[in-house]
PDB file of C-alpha atoms and ligand atoms in Angstrom:
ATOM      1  CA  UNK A 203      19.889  14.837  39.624  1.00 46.00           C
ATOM      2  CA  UNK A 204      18.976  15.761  43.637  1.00 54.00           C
ATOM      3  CA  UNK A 205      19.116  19.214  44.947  1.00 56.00           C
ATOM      4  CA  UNK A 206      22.070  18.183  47.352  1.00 60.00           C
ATOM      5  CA  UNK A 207      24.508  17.070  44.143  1.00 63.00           C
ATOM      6  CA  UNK A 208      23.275  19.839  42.446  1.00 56.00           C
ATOM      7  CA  UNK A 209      24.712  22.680  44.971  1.00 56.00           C
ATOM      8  CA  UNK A 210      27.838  20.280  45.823  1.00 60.00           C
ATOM      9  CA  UNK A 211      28.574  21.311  42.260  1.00 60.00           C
ATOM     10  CA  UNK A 212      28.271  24.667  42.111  1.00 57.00           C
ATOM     11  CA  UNK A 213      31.725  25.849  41.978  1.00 57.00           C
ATOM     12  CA  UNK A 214      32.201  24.236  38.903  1.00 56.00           C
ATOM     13  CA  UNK A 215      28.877  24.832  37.170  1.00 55.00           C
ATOM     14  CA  UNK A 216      28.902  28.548  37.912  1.00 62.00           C
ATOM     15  CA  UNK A 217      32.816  29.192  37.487  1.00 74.00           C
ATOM     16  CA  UNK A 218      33.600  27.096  35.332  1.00 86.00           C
ATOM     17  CA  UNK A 219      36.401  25.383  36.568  1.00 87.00           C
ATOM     18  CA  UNK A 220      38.298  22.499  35.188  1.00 90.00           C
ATOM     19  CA  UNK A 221      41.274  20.129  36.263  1.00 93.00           C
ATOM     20  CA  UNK A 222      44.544  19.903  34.223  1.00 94.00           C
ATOM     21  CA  UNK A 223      46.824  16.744  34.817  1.00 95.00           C
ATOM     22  CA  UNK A 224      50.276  17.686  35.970  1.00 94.00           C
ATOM     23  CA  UNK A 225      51.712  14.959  34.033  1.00 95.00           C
ATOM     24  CA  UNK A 226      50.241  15.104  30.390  1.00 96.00           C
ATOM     25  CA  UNK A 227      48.922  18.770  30.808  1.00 95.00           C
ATOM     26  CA  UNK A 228      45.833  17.558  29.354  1.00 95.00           C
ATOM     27  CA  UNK A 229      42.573  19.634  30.890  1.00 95.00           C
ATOM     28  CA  UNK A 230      38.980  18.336  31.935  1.00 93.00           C
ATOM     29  CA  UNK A 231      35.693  19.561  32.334  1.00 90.00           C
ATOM     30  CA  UNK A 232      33.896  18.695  34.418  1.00 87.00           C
ATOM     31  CA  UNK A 233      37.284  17.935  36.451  1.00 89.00           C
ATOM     32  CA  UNK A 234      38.389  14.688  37.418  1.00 91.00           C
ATOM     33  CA  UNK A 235      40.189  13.462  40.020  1.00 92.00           C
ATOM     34  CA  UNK A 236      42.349  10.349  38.078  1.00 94.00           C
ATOM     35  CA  UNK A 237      43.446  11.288  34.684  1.00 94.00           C
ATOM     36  CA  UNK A 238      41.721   9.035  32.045  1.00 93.00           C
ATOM     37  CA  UNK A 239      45.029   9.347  30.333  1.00 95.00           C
ATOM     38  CA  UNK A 240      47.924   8.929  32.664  1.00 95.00           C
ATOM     39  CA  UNK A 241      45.193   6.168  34.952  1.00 94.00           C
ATOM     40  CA  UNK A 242      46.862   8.481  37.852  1.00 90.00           C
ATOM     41  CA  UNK A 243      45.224  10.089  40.956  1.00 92.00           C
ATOM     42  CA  UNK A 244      48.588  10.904  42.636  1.00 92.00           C
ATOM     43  CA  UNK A 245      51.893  12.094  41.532  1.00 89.00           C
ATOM     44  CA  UNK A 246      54.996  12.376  44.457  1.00 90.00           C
ATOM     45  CA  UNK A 247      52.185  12.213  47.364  1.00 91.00           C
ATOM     46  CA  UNK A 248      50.137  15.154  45.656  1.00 92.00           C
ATOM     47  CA  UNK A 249      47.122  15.058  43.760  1.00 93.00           C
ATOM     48  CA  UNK A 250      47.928  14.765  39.875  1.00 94.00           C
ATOM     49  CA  UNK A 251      44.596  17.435  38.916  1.00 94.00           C
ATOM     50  CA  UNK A 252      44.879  21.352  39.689  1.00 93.00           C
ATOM     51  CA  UNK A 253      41.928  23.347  38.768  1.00 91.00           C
ATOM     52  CA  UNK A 254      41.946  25.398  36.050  1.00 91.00           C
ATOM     53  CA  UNK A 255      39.795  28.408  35.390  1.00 90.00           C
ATOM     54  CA  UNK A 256      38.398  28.307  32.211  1.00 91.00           C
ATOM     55  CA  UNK A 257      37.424  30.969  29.834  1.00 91.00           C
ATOM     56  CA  UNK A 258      34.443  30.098  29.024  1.00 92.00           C
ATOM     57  CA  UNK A 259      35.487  30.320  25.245  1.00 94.00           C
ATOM     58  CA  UNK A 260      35.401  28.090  22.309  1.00 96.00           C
ATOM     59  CA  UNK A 261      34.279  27.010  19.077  1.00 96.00           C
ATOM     60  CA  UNK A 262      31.513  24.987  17.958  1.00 97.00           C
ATOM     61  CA  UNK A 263      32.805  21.162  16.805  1.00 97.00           C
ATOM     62  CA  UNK A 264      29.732  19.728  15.913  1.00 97.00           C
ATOM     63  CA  UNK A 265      26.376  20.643  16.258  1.00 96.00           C
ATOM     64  CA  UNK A 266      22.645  18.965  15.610  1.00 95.00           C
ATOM     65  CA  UNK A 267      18.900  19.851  16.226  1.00 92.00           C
ATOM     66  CA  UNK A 268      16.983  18.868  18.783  1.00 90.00           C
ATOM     67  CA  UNK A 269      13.178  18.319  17.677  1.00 89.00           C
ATOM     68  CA  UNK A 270      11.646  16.263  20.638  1.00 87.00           C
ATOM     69  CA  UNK A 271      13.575  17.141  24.364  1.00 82.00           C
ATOM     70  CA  UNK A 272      13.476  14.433  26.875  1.00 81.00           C
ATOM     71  CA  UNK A 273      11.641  15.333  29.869  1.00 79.00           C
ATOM     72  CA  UNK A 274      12.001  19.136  31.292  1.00 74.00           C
ATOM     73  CA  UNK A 275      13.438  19.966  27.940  1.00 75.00           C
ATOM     74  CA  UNK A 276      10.281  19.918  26.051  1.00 76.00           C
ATOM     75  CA  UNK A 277       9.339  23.758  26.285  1.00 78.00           C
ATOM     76  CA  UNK A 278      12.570  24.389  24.771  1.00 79.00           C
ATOM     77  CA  UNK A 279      12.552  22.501  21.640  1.00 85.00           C
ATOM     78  CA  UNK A 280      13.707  22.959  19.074  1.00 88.00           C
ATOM     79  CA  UNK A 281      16.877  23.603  19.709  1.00 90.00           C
ATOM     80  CA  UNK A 282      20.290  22.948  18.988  1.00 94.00           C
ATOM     81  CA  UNK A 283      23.200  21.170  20.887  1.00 94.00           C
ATOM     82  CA  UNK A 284      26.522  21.192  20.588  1.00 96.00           C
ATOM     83  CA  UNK A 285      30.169  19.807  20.935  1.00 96.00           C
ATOM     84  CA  UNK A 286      32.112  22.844  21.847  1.00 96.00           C
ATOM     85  CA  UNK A 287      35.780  22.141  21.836  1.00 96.00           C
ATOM     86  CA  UNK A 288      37.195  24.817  24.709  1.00 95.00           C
ATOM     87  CA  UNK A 289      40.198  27.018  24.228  1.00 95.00           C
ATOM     88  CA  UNK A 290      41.482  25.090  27.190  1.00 94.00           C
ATOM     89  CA  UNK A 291      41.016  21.922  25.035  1.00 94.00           C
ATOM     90  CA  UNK A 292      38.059  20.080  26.782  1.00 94.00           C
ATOM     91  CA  UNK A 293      34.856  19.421  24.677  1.00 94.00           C
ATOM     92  CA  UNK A 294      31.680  20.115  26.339  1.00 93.00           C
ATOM     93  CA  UNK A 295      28.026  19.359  24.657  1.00 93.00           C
ATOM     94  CA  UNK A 296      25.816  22.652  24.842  1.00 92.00           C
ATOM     95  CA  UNK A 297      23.476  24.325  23.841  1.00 93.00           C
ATOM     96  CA  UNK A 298      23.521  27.240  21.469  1.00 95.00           C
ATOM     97  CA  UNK A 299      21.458  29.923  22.360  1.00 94.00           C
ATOM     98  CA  UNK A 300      21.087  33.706  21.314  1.00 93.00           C
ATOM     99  CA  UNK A 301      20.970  33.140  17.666  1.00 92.00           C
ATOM    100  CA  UNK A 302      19.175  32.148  14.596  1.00 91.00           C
ATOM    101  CA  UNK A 303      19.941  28.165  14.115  1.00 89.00           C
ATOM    102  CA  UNK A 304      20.256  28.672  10.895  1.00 90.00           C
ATOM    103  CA  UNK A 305      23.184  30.988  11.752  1.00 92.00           C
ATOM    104  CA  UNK A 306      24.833  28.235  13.393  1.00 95.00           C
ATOM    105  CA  UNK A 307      28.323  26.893  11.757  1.00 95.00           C
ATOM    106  CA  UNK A 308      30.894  24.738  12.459  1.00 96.00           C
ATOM    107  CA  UNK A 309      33.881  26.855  13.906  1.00 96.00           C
ATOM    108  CA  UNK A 310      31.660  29.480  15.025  1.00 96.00           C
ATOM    109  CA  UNK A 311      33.283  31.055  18.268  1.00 97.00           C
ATOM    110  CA  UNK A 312      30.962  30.936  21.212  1.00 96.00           C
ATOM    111  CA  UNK A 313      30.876  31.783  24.628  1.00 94.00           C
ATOM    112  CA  UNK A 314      29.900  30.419  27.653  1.00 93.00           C
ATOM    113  CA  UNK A 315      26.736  32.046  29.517  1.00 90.00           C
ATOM    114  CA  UNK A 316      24.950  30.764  32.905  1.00 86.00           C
ATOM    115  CA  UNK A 317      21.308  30.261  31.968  1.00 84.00           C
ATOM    116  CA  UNK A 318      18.413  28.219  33.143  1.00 79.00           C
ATOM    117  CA  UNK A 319      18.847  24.955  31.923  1.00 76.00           C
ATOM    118  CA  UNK A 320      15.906  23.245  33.191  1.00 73.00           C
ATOM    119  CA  UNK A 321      12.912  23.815  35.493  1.00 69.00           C
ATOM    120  CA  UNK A 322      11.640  20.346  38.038  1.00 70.00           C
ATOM    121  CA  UNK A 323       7.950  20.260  37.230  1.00 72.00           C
ATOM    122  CA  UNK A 324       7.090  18.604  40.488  1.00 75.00           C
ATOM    123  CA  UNK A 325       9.547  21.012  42.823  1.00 78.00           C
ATOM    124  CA  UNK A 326       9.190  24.140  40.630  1.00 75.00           C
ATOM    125  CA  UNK A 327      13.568  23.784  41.343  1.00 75.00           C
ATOM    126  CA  UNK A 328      15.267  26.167  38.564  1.00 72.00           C
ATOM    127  CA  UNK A 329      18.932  24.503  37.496  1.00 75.00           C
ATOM    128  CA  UNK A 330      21.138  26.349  36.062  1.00 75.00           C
ATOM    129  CA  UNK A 331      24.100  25.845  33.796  1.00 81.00           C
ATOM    130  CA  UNK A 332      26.141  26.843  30.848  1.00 87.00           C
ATOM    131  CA  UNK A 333      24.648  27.400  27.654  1.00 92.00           C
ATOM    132  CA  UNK A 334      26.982  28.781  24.963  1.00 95.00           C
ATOM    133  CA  UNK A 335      26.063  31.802  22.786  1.00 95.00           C
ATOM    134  CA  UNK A 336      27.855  33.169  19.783  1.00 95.00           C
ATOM    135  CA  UNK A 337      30.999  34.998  20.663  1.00 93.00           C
ATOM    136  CA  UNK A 338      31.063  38.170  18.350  1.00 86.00           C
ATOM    137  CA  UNK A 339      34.418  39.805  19.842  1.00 81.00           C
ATOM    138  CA  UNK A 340      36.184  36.518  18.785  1.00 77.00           C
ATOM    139  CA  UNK A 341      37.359  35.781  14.843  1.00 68.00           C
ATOM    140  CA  UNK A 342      35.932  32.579  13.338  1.00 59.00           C
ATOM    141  CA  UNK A 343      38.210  29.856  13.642  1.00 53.00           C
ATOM    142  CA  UNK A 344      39.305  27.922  11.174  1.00 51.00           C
ATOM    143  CA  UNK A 345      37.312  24.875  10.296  1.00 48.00           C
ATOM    144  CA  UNK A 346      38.695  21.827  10.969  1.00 47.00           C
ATOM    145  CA  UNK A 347      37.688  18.183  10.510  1.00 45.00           C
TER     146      UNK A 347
HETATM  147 ZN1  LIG B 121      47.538  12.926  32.640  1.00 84.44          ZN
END
């Protein structure tokens, strides 16, 4: 990914924000602009997506170890990514940070955290993005399948 994208998304990388579809109520992240559901951009001459704030918050789906990183990733391994399904309802892949792997469960709350995510070797460009980490004010959820 280019610089330029990069800072066109910043809103949403570093606020987190999300689109809900005014029709089904379902909610994005990233947001969309046509709901993958409803196949709708518009709705009575208005755009179907609002933005939603998210929380940040959530509870680990899935999860699995990364050994071998692909490129800009390798100084981090190993480490372990995610599915995090959002209290909002979204799923977003992550990483889990701030904790012993082994410590890592399914329905473990976590929380989202702004953290390097990668450095350019030939730029020296820091991105940044969310990383989740556990969430030890929240109550484990309850697993499900
Ligand atoms: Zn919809």
């Amino acid at each position: 990914m280019g610089v330029p994208r990069f800072w066109r998304e910043i809103p949403v990388r570093y606020r987190m924000i999300g689109s809900r579809c005014k029709l089904c109520k379902t909610t994005y992240y990233p947001p969309r602009i046509v709901c993958p559901k409803c196949k709708e951009a518009r709705y009575e001459g208005d755009p179907v997506m609002e933005a939603e704030q998210f929380s940040g918050k959530g509870f680990v789906r899935s999860y699995t170890a990364i050994h071998v990183g692909p490129p800009g990733f390798q100084d981090q391994t190993p480490y372990t990514m995610a599915i995090i399904k959002m209290d909002e309802g979204p799923r977003i892949t992550g990483q889990i940070i701030d904790c012993d792997p082994k410590q890592i469960e399914i329905g473990m709350p976590v929380e989202a955290v702004l953290r390097r995510i990668r450095q350019d070797g030939d730029t020296g460009v820091i991105y940044y993005g969310y990383k989740f980490r556990p969430d030890t004010n929240s109550k484990k959820k309850e697993k499900k399948k």
